[in-house]
Tab-separated table of C-alpha atoms in Angstrom:
chain	number	residue	atom	x	y	z
A	7	ASP	CA	0.000	0.000	0.000
A	8	GLY	CA	1.138	3.514	-0.763
A	9	PHE	CA	3.884	2.628	-3.243
A	10	GLU	CA	2.309	4.714	-6.009
A	11	ALA	CA	1.862	7.790	-3.800
A	12	ASN	CA	5.423	7.511	-2.476
A	13	HIS	CA	6.824	7.174	-5.979
A	14	LEU	CA	4.866	10.154	-7.292
A	15	ASN	CA	5.984	12.249	-4.317
A	16	MET	CA	9.605	11.549	-5.255
A	17	ILE	CA	8.908	12.543	-8.860
A	18	LYS	CA	7.314	15.827	-7.760
A	19	GLN	CA	10.596	16.855	-6.124
A	20	LEU	CA	12.138	17.061	-9.608
A	21	ARG	CA	9.905	19.939	-10.708
A	22	GLY	CA	12.078	22.731	-12.062
A	23	VAL	CA	15.330	20.752	-11.922
A	24	PRO	CA	17.583	21.730	-14.874
A	25	GLY	CA	17.383	19.203	-17.690
A	26	VAL	CA	13.935	17.883	-16.771
A	27	ILE	CA	11.623	18.267	-19.767
A	28	PRO	CA	8.342	19.858	-18.562
A	29	GLU	CA	6.144	17.691	-20.794
A	30	ARG	CA	7.815	14.525	-19.542
A	31	PHE	CA	7.519	15.692	-15.956
A	32	GLU	CA	3.777	16.290	-16.287
A	33	GLU	CA	3.356	12.855	-17.791
A	34	ALA	CA	5.369	11.218	-14.993
A	35	VAL	CA	3.471	12.849	-12.108
A	36	ARG	CA	0.057	11.804	-13.404
A	37	ALA	CA	0.428	8.080	-12.764
A	38	VAL	CA	2.876	5.193	-12.446
A	39	ARG	CA	2.899	3.288	-15.729
A	40	HIS	CA	5.850	0.896	-15.489
A	41	CYS	CA	7.586	-1.166	-12.801
A	42	ALA	CA	11.065	-2.647	-13.171
A	43	LEU	CA	11.477	-5.623	-10.847
A	44	SER	CA	15.249	-5.864	-10.887
A	45	LEU	CA	18.570	-4.572	-9.549
A	46	VAL	CA	18.005	-5.236	-5.837
A	47	GLY	CA	18.121	-8.935	-4.948
A	48	GLU	CA	16.029	-11.568	-6.736
A	49	PRO	CA	12.419	-10.327	-7.065
A	50	ILE	CA	11.238	-13.737	-8.281
A	51	ILE	CA	11.666	-15.210	-4.760
A	52	TYR	CA	9.509	-12.567	-3.063
A	53	PRO	CA	6.795	-14.753	-1.422
A	54	GLN	CA	3.927	-12.667	-2.781
A	55	ILE	CA	5.376	-11.881	-6.200
A	56	ASN	CA	2.391	-13.281	-8.101
A	57	GLU	CA	-0.061	-11.274	-6.026
A	58	PHE	CA	2.099	-8.192	-6.593
A	59	LEU	CA	2.026	-8.785	-10.350
A	60	ASP	CA	-1.765	-9.037	-10.213
A	61	LEU	CA	-1.862	-5.752	-8.311
A	62	LEU	CA	0.374	-3.994	-10.833
A	63	HIS	CA	-1.558	-5.193	-13.868
A	64	ALA	CA	-4.932	-4.404	-12.294
A	65	ARG	CA	-3.722	-0.794	-12.013
A	66	GLY	CA	-2.489	-0.684	-15.590
A	67	ILE	CA	1.185	-0.824	-14.573
A	68	SER	CA	3.528	-2.906	-16.737
A	69	SER	CA	5.974	-5.373	-15.198
A	70	PHE	CA	9.568	-5.983	-16.259
A	71	MET	CA	10.967	-8.898	-14.284
A	72	VAL	CA	14.688	-9.720	-14.306
A	73	THR	CA	16.114	-12.931	-12.852
A	74	ASN	CA	19.579	-14.479	-12.653
A	75	ALA	CA	18.057	-17.903	-13.330
A	76	GLN	CA	18.790	-19.591	-9.994
A	77	PHE	CA	15.232	-20.332	-8.837
A	78	PRO	CA	13.496	-22.734	-11.261
A	79	GLU	CA	10.596	-23.583	-8.928
A	80	GLN	CA	9.594	-19.941	-8.616
A	81	MET	CA	10.067	-19.372	-12.327
A	82	GLU	CA	7.792	-22.280	-13.167
A	83	THR	CA	4.930	-20.863	-11.073
A	84	LEU	CA	5.455	-17.214	-12.044
A	85	ARG	CA	2.387	-15.531	-13.484
A	86	PRO	CA	2.646	-13.599	-16.759
A	87	CYS	CA	4.864	-10.507	-16.803
A	88	THR	CA	4.804	-7.862	-19.471
A	89	GLN	CA	8.401	-8.874	-20.166
A	90	LEU	CA	10.525	-11.536	-18.462
A	91	TYR	CA	14.316	-11.323	-18.631
A	92	ILE	CA	17.095	-13.742	-17.811
A	93	SER	CA	20.480	-12.144	-17.251
A	94	ILE	CA	22.960	-14.291	-19.152
A	95	ASP	CA	26.127	-13.124	-17.438
A	96	ALA	CA	28.249	-15.894	-18.959
A	97	PRO	CA	27.562	-18.833	-21.295
A	98	THR	CA	29.549	-21.627	-19.604
A	99	LYS	CA	29.663	-23.153	-16.131
A	100	GLU	CA	33.220	-22.009	-15.475
A	101	GLN	CA	32.651	-18.441	-16.631
A	102	LEU	CA	29.343	-18.123	-14.778
A	103	LYS	CA	30.998	-19.220	-11.546
A	104	ALA	CA	33.750	-16.639	-12.005
A	105	VAL	CA	31.443	-13.768	-12.956
A	106	ASP	CA	28.430	-14.291	-10.663
A	107	ARG	CA	30.011	-16.080	-7.689
A	108	PRO	CA	26.771	-18.089	-7.204
A	109	LEU	CA	25.452	-19.235	-3.840
A	110	PHE	CA	24.330	-22.737	-4.838
A	111	LEU	CA	26.591	-25.704	-5.564
A	112	ASP	CA	24.168	-26.791	-8.318
A	113	PHE	CA	24.073	-23.272	-9.807
A	114	TRP	CA	24.643	-24.485	-13.375
A	115	GLU	CA	21.810	-27.042	-13.245
A	116	ARG	CA	19.516	-24.368	-11.811
A	117	PHE	CA	20.560	-21.990	-14.559
A	118	GLN	CA	19.950	-24.522	-17.318
A	119	ARG	CA	16.525	-25.445	-15.928
A	120	CYS	CA	15.454	-21.792	-15.854
A	121	VAL	CA	16.583	-21.396	-19.456
A	122	GLU	CA	14.444	-24.418	-20.407
A	123	LEU	CA	11.452	-23.016	-18.522
A	124	LEU	CA	11.734	-19.688	-20.339
A	125	ARG	CA	10.745	-21.285	-23.640
A	126	GLU	CA	7.436	-22.356	-22.070
A	127	LYS	CA	6.433	-18.786	-21.235
A	128	GLN	CA	3.926	-17.312	-23.662
A	129	GLN	CA	4.523	-13.640	-22.943
A	130	ARG	CA	7.586	-11.629	-24.030
A	131	THR	CA	10.870	-13.218	-22.985
A	132	VAL	CA	14.370	-11.791	-23.219
A	133	PHE	CA	17.959	-12.904	-22.775
A	134	ARG	CA	20.019	-9.970	-21.507
A	135	LEU	CA	23.706	-10.245	-22.411
A	136	THR	CA	26.334	-7.823	-21.156
A	137	LEU	CA	29.496	-8.122	-23.206
A	138	VAL	CA	32.770	-7.752	-21.325
A	139	ASN	CA	35.919	-7.897	-23.435
A	140	GLU	CA	38.316	-10.661	-22.337
A	141	TRP	CA	35.668	-12.082	-19.982
A	142	ASN	CA	32.671	-13.483	-21.826
A	143	THR	CA	32.977	-12.644	-25.522
A	144	SER	CA	34.945	-15.693	-26.655
A	145	GLU	CA	32.292	-18.405	-26.285
A	146	LEU	CA	30.046	-17.470	-29.209
A	147	GLY	CA	28.905	-21.054	-29.775
A	148	ALA	CA	27.935	-21.469	-26.116
A	149	TYR	CA	25.688	-18.394	-26.310
A	150	VAL	CA	24.072	-19.820	-29.433
A	151	ASP	CA	23.370	-23.104	-27.611
A	152	LEU	CA	21.697	-21.232	-24.731
A	153	ILE	CA	19.559	-19.182	-27.117
A	154	LYS	CA	18.450	-22.340	-28.909
A	155	ALA	CA	17.583	-23.948	-25.560
A	156	GLY	CA	15.603	-20.994	-24.179
A	157	GLN	CA	14.203	-19.616	-27.444
A	158	PRO	CA	13.724	-16.093	-26.046
A	159	ASP	CA	11.670	-13.697	-28.137
A	160	PHE	CA	14.507	-11.196	-27.919
A	161	VAL	CA	18.198	-11.077	-27.096
A	162	GLU	CA	19.282	-7.721	-25.702
A	163	VAL	CA	23.040	-7.273	-26.035
A	164	LYS	CA	24.807	-4.415	-24.291
A	165	GLY	CA	28.432	-3.480	-23.916
A	166	VAL	CA	29.533	-3.184	-20.292
A	167	THR	CA	29.878	0.364	-18.954
A	168	TYR	CA	33.034	1.287	-17.083
A	169	CYS	CA	32.164	3.072	-13.847
A	170	GLY	CA	35.656	3.800	-12.600
A	171	GLU	CA	38.187	1.895	-10.528
A	172	SER	CA	36.747	-0.171	-7.692
A	173	LYS	CA	38.009	-2.803	-5.254
A	174	ALA	CA	34.802	-4.724	-5.917
A	175	SER	CA	35.542	-5.121	-9.635
A	176	PRO	CA	38.722	-5.765	-11.634
A	177	LEU	CA	37.200	-4.274	-14.801
A	178	THR	CA	39.058	-1.544	-16.648
A	179	ILE	CA	38.195	0.588	-19.652
A	180	LYS	CA	39.783	-2.019	-21.954
A	181	ASN	CA	36.991	-4.438	-21.007
A	182	CYS	CA	34.368	-2.126	-22.541
A	183	PRO	CA	33.518	-2.946	-26.171
A	184	PHE	CA	32.808	-0.203	-28.693
A	185	HIS	CA	29.365	-0.128	-30.271
A	186	GLU	CA	30.688	-1.424	-33.587
A	187	GLN	CA	32.083	-4.427	-31.699
A	188	VAL	CA	28.677	-5.101	-30.126
A	189	ARG	CA	27.077	-4.841	-33.566
A	190	SER	CA	29.596	-7.262	-35.051
A	191	TYR	CA	29.122	-9.757	-32.220
A	192	CYS	CA	25.341	-9.669	-32.672
A	193	GLN	CA	25.642	-10.273	-36.397
A	194	SER	CA	27.869	-13.256	-35.710
A	195	LEU	CA	25.238	-14.621	-33.299
A	196	CYS	CA	22.512	-14.237	-35.926
A	197	ASP	CA	24.645	-15.901	-38.581
A	198	LEU	CA	25.033	-18.972	-36.370
A	199	LEU	CA	21.364	-19.003	-35.342
A	200	GLY	CA	20.172	-19.131	-38.939
A	201	ASP	CA	17.018	-17.417	-40.175
A	202	THR	CA	15.170	-17.607	-36.827
A	203	TYR	CA	16.775	-14.449	-35.394
A	204	GLU	CA	17.731	-11.070	-36.867
A	205	ILE	CA	19.050	-7.750	-35.613
A	206	ALA	CA	15.921	-5.616	-35.298
A	207	SER	CA	16.874	-2.471	-33.416
A	208	GLU	CA	19.667	-0.646	-31.632
A	209	HIS	CA	20.405	2.334	-29.424
A	210	ALA	CA	23.928	3.488	-30.162
A	211	HIS	CA	24.068	5.933	-27.256
A	212	SER	CA	23.391	3.039	-24.844
A	213	ASN	CA	25.775	0.712	-26.712
A	214	CYS	CA	22.873	-1.722	-27.012
A	215	VAL	CA	21.575	-3.925	-29.841
A	216	LEU	CA	18.303	-5.889	-29.967
A	217	ILE	CA	18.125	-9.267	-31.688
A	218	SER	CA	14.595	-10.505	-32.325
A	219	GLN	CA	12.917	-13.702	-33.400
A	220	SER	CA	12.037	-13.273	-37.059
A	221	ARG	CA	8.345	-13.877	-36.340
A	222	PHE	CA	8.158	-10.337	-34.959
A	223	LYS	CA	8.715	-9.036	-38.488
A	224	ILE	CA	5.156	-9.018	-39.829
A	225	ASP	CA	4.714	-8.247	-43.538
A	226	GLY	CA	8.191	-6.757	-43.558
A	227	VAL	CA	7.559	-4.503	-40.528
A	228	TRP	CA	9.245	-5.098	-37.165
A	229	HIS	CA	6.892	-5.288	-34.161
A	230	THR	CA	9.326	-5.116	-31.225
A	231	TRP	CA	7.520	-2.426	-29.232
A	232	ILE	CA	4.865	-3.081	-26.579
A	233	ASP	CA	1.199	-2.100	-26.628
A	234	TYR	CA	0.828	-1.668	-22.863
A	235	ASP	CA	-2.915	-1.005	-22.871
A	236	ARG	CA	-3.447	-4.144	-24.911
A	237	PHE	CA	-1.386	-6.196	-22.415
A	238	THR	CA	-3.485	-4.873	-19.521
A	239	GLU	CA	-6.658	-5.791	-21.397
A	240	LEU	CA	-5.460	-9.309	-22.214
A	241	TYR	CA	-4.232	-9.959	-18.664
A	242	ALA	CA	-7.581	-8.870	-17.209
A	243	ARG	CA	-9.446	-11.401	-19.352
A	244	GLY	CA	-7.664	-14.291	-17.638
A	245	GLU	CA	-7.374	-16.231	-20.899
A	246	PRO	CA	-4.146	-17.480	-22.560
A	247	PHE	CA	-2.352	-14.960	-24.773
A	248	GLY	CA	1.051	-14.603	-26.358
A	249	ALA	CA	3.750	-12.047	-27.042
A	250	LEU	CA	2.536	-11.199	-30.537
A	251	ASP	CA	-0.906	-10.350	-29.166
A	252	TYR	CA	0.432	-7.144	-27.630
A	253	ALA	CA	3.252	-6.385	-30.035
A	254	LYS	CA	3.427	-2.913	-31.547
A	255	PRO	CA	5.162	-1.712	-34.745
A	256	THR	CA	8.701	-0.430	-34.234
A	257	PRO	CA	9.144	3.226	-35.276
A	258	THR	CA	11.286	3.565	-38.383
A	259	TRP	CA	13.938	5.574	-36.518
A	260	ALA	CA	14.410	2.676	-34.075
A	261	VAL	CA	14.800	-0.024	-36.736
A	262	TYR	CA	18.342	-1.306	-37.211
A	263	ASN	CA	20.187	0.153	-40.180
A	264	VAL	CA	23.750	-1.024	-40.713
A	265	ASP	CA	24.600	2.260	-42.473
A	266	ASN	CA	23.438	4.396	-39.550
A	267	GLU	CA	26.287	5.078	-37.113
A	268	ASP	CA	24.037	6.839	-34.587
A	269	GLY	CA	20.987	4.567	-34.633
A	270	GLY	CA	18.076	4.562	-32.230
A	271	PHE	CA	17.640	8.272	-31.583
A	272	ASP	CA	14.143	9.718	-31.743
A	273	PRO	CA	14.292	12.667	-34.193
A	274	ARG	CA	11.521	14.481	-32.285
A	275	GLU	CA	13.834	15.031	-29.347
A	276	THR	CA	17.223	16.576	-28.659
A	277	HIS	CA	20.363	14.794	-27.598
A	278	VAL	CA	22.891	16.982	-25.810
A	279	ALA	CA	26.458	15.814	-26.399
A	280	GLY	CA	28.887	15.710	-23.491
A	281	LYS	CA	31.991	17.815	-23.047
A	282	GLY	CA	34.907	16.904	-25.257
A	283	SER	CA	32.742	15.275	-27.901
A	284	GLY	CA	33.419	17.991	-30.444
A	285	LYS	CA	29.676	18.561	-30.860
A	286	SER	CA	27.513	20.885	-28.858
A	287	ARG	CA	24.121	19.480	-29.881
A	288	LEU	CA	22.749	16.751	-32.077
A	289	ASN	CA	19.301	16.952	-33.635
A	290	ALA	CA	18.120	13.733	-32.105
A	291	GLY	CA	17.364	12.406	-28.667
A	292	ALA	CA	17.584	9.208	-26.740
C-alpha cells in the first residue's frame, strides 16, 4: 500500500530541476505506468510476487521482471509478466561461476533449468547479455546453444559500462567494447542461429543492440515495441495470450540500419552531447 503515492511524491521533487523536460515531468506525475522488478536482490523469490504482479496489472502498470536464473521452482509458477528477462552473465559453467560467484553448488543445473522453462512462457521473454571484453565474448557457440535452448523472443546485447576503478571489480576501460564491436558480435550470433533471429533495433548511445525472433517481423515490418494497454486488457481477461498479441510496430527511426552510425535516436527530441565530444548538440534524442 502507498507505493504509487510515495513514488509520485519523489517525482514531484524534480519539478524545475535543470534538464527535466516539462512535458515529460507532467506525464510522470500523473500516474505510475511501469515497474522494473530488478537490480536489488532476486524479485522472483519474493513470497507474494504473483499477487504483486496481479496488483500492478490491475492498475495498468507494466511489469519488467529480471532474474539471474537460480530459482526454477519460482520461475515455473510465475504468473505472466509484461516482459521476463534472464540475465545471461556468462555462457559456460566455469565463466558463470567466475562472474556471478553463485550461492548454490548446483548453480549451473539451476541456470539450465530456468533457461528451459523460459521457452514455455507465452509472454515476451528476453535474454540480456552484457558483453565484457576478455571475460565473456569468446564463447560465441555457447551463447548460441543457450539461445536455442531458451528460445527467447529477444536477445538484448549491451556493452559493459566502465564506472571507474573499484576494489569490488577488476574491470578496466579495456573491457568495454565499442558499439561497432557489439554490432559485429550480434551479427555473428545471428549468422550462427540461422534465419530464426535477426538484428531488429539498436540504441547506439546506450551501446545496445536488440536481436529478435524473425516472427516479430510481420509483412516486412518489425513489431518489437509493446502495446501496454493491450497487455493490460489481455491480462484482465484471464485467458491465454502470447507475445505477438500485444506487439506494436517499431518506429522507423528505431529499426536497425547497418549504415546508420548513430541509430536509435528519436528525431523528435534533442540529444545533448557531453563535453569533449566535439559537438555541442545533435538533432536527435535518446
